[in-house]
Amino acid sequence: MHSAPLCQAPASEIRSPRSVFPRGAVDCHAHVCGPAAQYPYAQERIYTPPDASLEDYRSLLRMLGVDRAVLVQPSVYGTDNRALIDALKTDSTHLRGVAVLPIDSKMVKDKELEQLHAVGVRGLRCNLVDVADPSGSLPIEALTSLALRIAPLGWHLELLMHVNAYPQLASIFAHFPVDLVFGHFGYCHAKHGIHNAGFQGLLSLMKEQRAWVKMTGPYRISAQSAAASKTGAIADLYADMRPFNDAVIAANAKQLVWGSDWPHVMVKNTMPHDADLCDLFGDWVSDAHLRETILVDNPAMLYDFS
């Protein structure tokens, strides 16, 4: 039996953020994992998450004061979307989903797409983190074929990829047939800086309304940990990621959404607290109108919320 290392559980401390999110706010990036006894993980996974149930997640949303959510298929399930589908079926009003299907569009059946749409799926996720090679190539033909299959449904394609590895990012996706969503600020580590060609390409795609960015997981690409703040002030948390935050806002704030990234799988340093992540967003996005745009208006459009 395959054994992948167990990763940390999310912080258990019950603590609400100081920042008050507007009514109708959406957490656009969270995962439901388990129960493993009911929804077994894929053998080829690279980590094993502790059970992070829908009930646990709903408790978190109440603690944070967030009304709606987008559940994203975690990599530990591969293309087995059963846990995601069952979660979405519990609440068609407040939940939407992003599924994972084979990148080979010939393996994707129309009936499967229709069934996923019916339960609230509005996009597909492709994990390309381990695909990049020194030439910065992408499986663009396969991605385009898959995108053409989902275009009639009005779905988007979410990419988990290090944009810094693709200096020609803007030209590669210049004529892509569906909206693109890039997770974790484009997954460009802070050490590369905002002037990196790939990150600049992402900003160009945002300006042209071809790409959305998820303001998620700053702890995944910061050189700091949650324990690194010298003053304890929220403003000092992951401070090396602040320029990336400001850059995507300046590029096009109407192409941004926010997410918690709960239950923060595979965090190898200090586990962040979700209340602190909410407060960090409130500190980095201080204008109330802009917060409502990112937290309410943008995700309502992208994920087809009423």
PDB file of N, CA and C in Angstrom, residues 44 73 77-81 98-110 112-113 116 123-128 139 141-150 155-159:
ATOM      1  N   GLU A  44      -1.266   7.525  -5.954  1.00  0.00           N
ATOM      2  CA  GLU A  44      -0.095   8.255  -6.454  1.00  0.00           C
ATOM      3  C   GLU A  44       0.081   9.627  -5.805  1.00  0.00           C
ATOM      4  N   GLN A  73     -11.019  20.862  -6.111  1.00  0.00           N
ATOM      5  CA  GLN A  73     -10.565  19.479  -6.008  1.00  0.00           C
ATOM      6  C   GLN A  73      -9.088  19.423  -5.616  1.00  0.00           C
ATOM      7  N   TYR A  77      -6.978  13.560  -4.610  1.00  0.00           N
ATOM      8  CA  TYR A  77      -8.067  12.785  -5.197  1.00  0.00           C
ATOM      9  C   TYR A  77      -7.904  12.569  -6.698  1.00  0.00           C
ATOM     10  N   GLY A  78      -6.860  13.137  -7.289  1.00  0.00           N
ATOM     11  CA  GLY A  78      -6.705  12.979  -8.732  1.00  0.00           C
ATOM     12  C   GLY A  78      -7.952  13.437  -9.456  1.00  0.00           C
ATOM     13  N   THR A  79      -8.483  12.586 -10.333  1.00  0.00           N
ATOM     14  CA  THR A  79      -9.685  12.934 -11.090  1.00  0.00           C
ATOM     15  C   THR A  79     -10.950  12.315 -10.494  1.00  0.00           C
ATOM     16  N   ASP A  80     -10.857  11.796  -9.272  1.00  0.00           N
ATOM     17  CA  ASP A  80     -12.023  11.248  -8.578  1.00  0.00           C
ATOM     18  C   ASP A  80     -12.697  12.390  -7.821  1.00  0.00           C
ATOM     19  N   ASN A  81     -13.758  12.926  -8.410  1.00  0.00           N
ATOM     20  CA  ASN A  81     -14.417  14.114  -7.865  1.00  0.00           C
ATOM     21  C   ASN A  81     -15.578  13.800  -6.923  1.00  0.00           C
ATOM     22  N   VAL A  98     -14.605  23.647  -8.344  1.00  0.00           N
ATOM     23  CA  VAL A  98     -13.636  23.532  -9.435  1.00  0.00           C
ATOM     24  C   VAL A  98     -13.143  22.091  -9.414  1.00  0.00           C
ATOM     25  N   ALA A  99     -13.399  21.359 -10.478  1.00  0.00           N
ATOM     26  CA  ALA A  99     -13.099  19.927 -10.532  1.00  0.00           C
ATOM     27  C   ALA A  99     -11.772  19.672 -11.245  1.00  0.00           C
ATOM     28  N   VAL A 100     -11.356  18.417 -11.236  1.00  0.00           N
ATOM     29  CA  VAL A 100     -10.173  17.976 -11.974  1.00  0.00           C
ATOM     30  C   VAL A 100     -10.583  16.804 -12.865  1.00  0.00           C
ATOM     31  N   LEU A 101     -10.251  16.913 -14.149  1.00  0.00           N
ATOM     32  CA  LEU A 101     -10.508  15.853 -15.115  1.00  0.00           C
ATOM     33  C   LEU A 101      -9.216  15.604 -15.896  1.00  0.00           C
ATOM     34  N   PRO A 102      -9.123  14.493 -16.616  1.00  0.00           N
ATOM     35  CA  PRO A 102      -7.917  14.238 -17.397  1.00  0.00           C
ATOM     36  C   PRO A 102      -7.619  15.386 -18.353  1.00  0.00           C
ATOM     37  N   ILE A 103      -6.359  15.738 -18.498  1.00  0.00           N
ATOM     38  CA  ILE A 103      -5.983  16.822 -19.395  1.00  0.00           C
ATOM     39  C   ILE A 103      -6.206  16.431 -20.851  1.00  0.00           C
ATOM     40  N   ASP A 104      -6.247  15.127 -21.118  1.00  0.00           N
ATOM     41  CA  ASP A 104      -6.570  14.629 -22.453  1.00  0.00           C
ATOM     42  C   ASP A 104      -8.079  14.741 -22.651  1.00  0.00           C
ATOM     43  N   SER A 105      -8.509  15.718 -23.433  1.00  0.00           N
ATOM     44  CA  SER A 105      -9.938  15.995 -23.580  1.00  0.00           C
ATOM     45  C   SER A 105     -10.709  14.830 -24.187  1.00  0.00           C
ATOM     46  N   LYS A 106     -10.006  13.907 -24.884  1.00  0.00           N
ATOM     47  CA  LYS A 106     -10.690  12.757 -25.471  1.00  0.00           C
ATOM     48  C   LYS A 106     -11.226  11.816 -24.399  1.00  0.00           C
ATOM     49  N   MET A 107     -10.686  11.918 -23.182  1.00  0.00           N
ATOM     50  CA  MET A 107     -11.123  11.068 -22.083  1.00  0.00           C
ATOM     51  C   MET A 107     -12.282  11.680 -21.300  1.00  0.00           C
ATOM     52  N   VAL A 108     -12.667  12.898 -21.663  1.00  0.00           N
ATOM     53  CA  VAL A 108     -13.724  13.616 -20.945  1.00  0.00           C
ATOM     54  C   VAL A 108     -15.031  13.488 -21.715  1.00  0.00           C
ATOM     55  N   LYS A 109     -16.055  12.984 -21.058  1.00  0.00           N
ATOM     56  CA  LYS A 109     -17.345  12.768 -21.709  1.00  0.00           C
ATOM     57  C   LYS A 109     -18.271  13.964 -21.483  1.00  0.00           C
ATOM     58  N   ASP A 110     -19.076  14.281 -22.489  1.00  0.00           N
ATOM     59  CA  ASP A 110     -20.014  15.399 -22.375  1.00  0.00           C
ATOM     60  C   ASP A 110     -20.957  15.215 -21.196  1.00  0.00           C
ATOM     61  N   GLU A 112     -20.424  13.730 -18.401  1.00  0.00           N
ATOM     62  CA  GLU A 112     -19.728  14.021 -17.146  1.00  0.00           C
ATOM     63  C   GLU A 112     -19.656  15.524 -16.914  1.00  0.00           C
ATOM     64  N   LEU A 113     -19.374  16.285 -17.951  1.00  0.00           N
ATOM     65  CA  LEU A 113     -19.335  17.739 -17.829  1.00  0.00           C
ATOM     66  C   LEU A 113     -20.702  18.284 -17.429  1.00  0.00           C
ATOM     67  N   LEU A 116     -21.380  17.554 -13.755  1.00  0.00           N
ATOM     68  CA  LEU A 116     -20.601  18.429 -12.885  1.00  0.00           C
ATOM     69  C   LEU A 116     -21.189  19.836 -12.865  1.00  0.00           C
ATOM     70  N   GLY A 123     -15.537  25.313 -13.192  1.00  0.00           N
ATOM     71  CA  GLY A 123     -14.212  25.372 -13.775  1.00  0.00           C
ATOM     72  C   GLY A 123     -13.467  24.073 -13.575  1.00  0.00           C
ATOM     73  N   LEU A 124     -12.366  23.910 -14.317  1.00  0.00           N
ATOM     74  CA  LEU A 124     -11.476  22.768 -14.155  1.00  0.00           C
ATOM     75  C   LEU A 124     -10.110  23.261 -13.705  1.00  0.00           C
ATOM     76  N   ARG A 125      -9.449  22.459 -12.892  1.00  0.00           N
ATOM     77  CA  ARG A 125      -8.114  22.798 -12.411  1.00  0.00           C
ATOM     78  C   ARG A 125      -7.084  21.866 -13.050  1.00  0.00           C
ATOM     79  N   CYS A 126      -5.971  22.445 -13.498  1.00  0.00           N
ATOM     80  CA  CYS A 126      -4.851  21.670 -14.020  1.00  0.00           C
ATOM     81  C   CYS A 126      -3.611  22.012 -13.218  1.00  0.00           C
ATOM     82  N   ASN A 127      -2.996  21.000 -12.641  1.00  0.00           N
ATOM     83  CA  ASN A 127      -1.773  21.185 -11.864  1.00  0.00           C
ATOM     84  C   ASN A 127      -0.580  20.996 -12.796  1.00  0.00           C
ATOM     85  N   LEU A 128       0.110  22.089 -13.072  1.00  0.00           N
ATOM     86  CA  LEU A 128       1.242  22.049 -13.997  1.00  0.00           C
ATOM     87  C   LEU A 128       2.570  22.308 -13.299  1.00  0.00           C
ATOM     88  N   PRO A 139       1.987  22.167 -22.059  1.00  0.00           N
ATOM     89  CA  PRO A 139       1.140  21.302 -22.891  1.00  0.00           C
ATOM     90  C   PRO A 139      -0.014  22.117 -23.468  1.00  0.00           C
ATOM     91  N   GLU A 141      -1.365  22.556 -26.399  1.00  0.00           N
ATOM     92  CA  GLU A 141      -2.368  21.946 -27.277  1.00  0.00           C
ATOM     93  C   GLU A 141      -3.409  21.190 -26.469  1.00  0.00           C
ATOM     94  N   ALA A 142      -2.953  20.429 -25.461  1.00  0.00           N
ATOM     95  CA  ALA A 142      -3.884  19.683 -24.618  1.00  0.00           C
ATOM     96  C   ALA A 142      -4.765  20.630 -23.803  1.00  0.00           C
ATOM     97  N   LEU A 143      -4.170  21.688 -23.283  1.00  0.00           N
ATOM     98  CA  LEU A 143      -4.940  22.657 -22.505  1.00  0.00           C
ATOM     99  C   LEU A 143      -5.984  23.353 -23.373  1.00  0.00           C
ATOM    100  N   THR A 144      -5.598  23.682 -24.603  1.00  0.00           N
ATOM    101  CA  THR A 144      -6.538  24.346 -25.509  1.00  0.00           C
ATOM    102  C   THR A 144      -7.687  23.426 -25.873  1.00  0.00           C
ATOM    103  N   SER A 145      -7.391  22.162 -26.152  1.00  0.00           N
ATOM    104  CA  SER A 145      -8.448  21.201 -26.486  1.00  0.00           C
ATOM    105  C   SER A 145      -9.416  21.032 -25.322  1.00  0.00           C
ATOM    106  N   LEU A 146      -8.862  20.957 -24.111  1.00  0.00           N
ATOM    107  CA  LEU A 146      -9.721  20.841 -22.932  1.00  0.00           C
ATOM    108  C   LEU A 146     -10.565  22.096 -22.761  1.00  0.00           C
ATOM    109  N   ALA A 147      -9.964  23.248 -22.980  1.00  0.00           N
ATOM    110  CA  ALA A 147     -10.686  24.509 -22.846  1.00  0.00           C
ATOM    111  C   ALA A 147     -11.847  24.593 -23.844  1.00  0.00           C
ATOM    112  N   LEU A 148     -11.641  24.112 -25.045  1.00  0.00           N
ATOM    113  CA  LEU A 148     -12.706  24.142 -26.046  1.00  0.00           C
ATOM    114  C   LEU A 148     -13.884  23.261 -25.641  1.00  0.00           C
ATOM    115  N   ARG A 149     -13.595  22.206 -24.870  1.00  0.00           N
ATOM    116  CA  ARG A 149     -14.673  21.331 -24.397  1.00  0.00           C
ATOM    117  C   ARG A 149     -15.536  22.013 -23.340  1.00  0.00           C
ATOM    118  N   ILE A 150     -14.918  22.859 -22.514  1.00  0.00           N
ATOM    119  CA  ILE A 150     -15.662  23.477 -21.408  1.00  0.00           C
ATOM    120  C   ILE A 150     -16.194  24.861 -21.752  1.00  0.00           C
ATOM    121  N   TRP A 155     -17.302  27.794 -18.424  1.00  0.00           N
ATOM    122  CA  TRP A 155     -16.322  27.508 -17.383  1.00  0.00           C
ATOM    123  C   TRP A 155     -14.991  28.192 -17.669  1.00  0.00           C
ATOM    124  N   HIS A 156     -14.148  28.192 -16.647  1.00  0.00           N
ATOM    125  CA  HIS A 156     -12.775  28.676 -16.773  1.00  0.00           C
ATOM    126  C   HIS A 156     -11.813  27.518 -16.519  1.00  0.00           C
ATOM    127  N   LEU A 157     -10.550  27.762 -16.823  1.00  0.00           N
ATOM    128  CA  LEU A 157      -9.489  26.787 -16.539  1.00  0.00           C
ATOM    129  C   LEU A 157      -8.570  27.390 -15.483  1.00  0.00           C
ATOM    130  N   GLU A 158      -8.451  26.711 -14.353  1.00  0.00           N
ATOM    131  CA  GLU A 158      -7.578  27.180 -13.273  1.00  0.00           C
ATOM    132  C   GLU A 158      -6.238  26.455 -13.364  1.00  0.00           C
ATOM    133  N   LEU A 159      -5.164  27.208 -13.355  1.00  0.00           N
ATOM    134  CA  LEU A 159      -3.825  26.657 -13.500  1.00  0.00           C
ATOM    135  C   LEU A 159      -3.025  26.836 -12.219  1.00  0.00           C
TER     136      LEU A 159
END
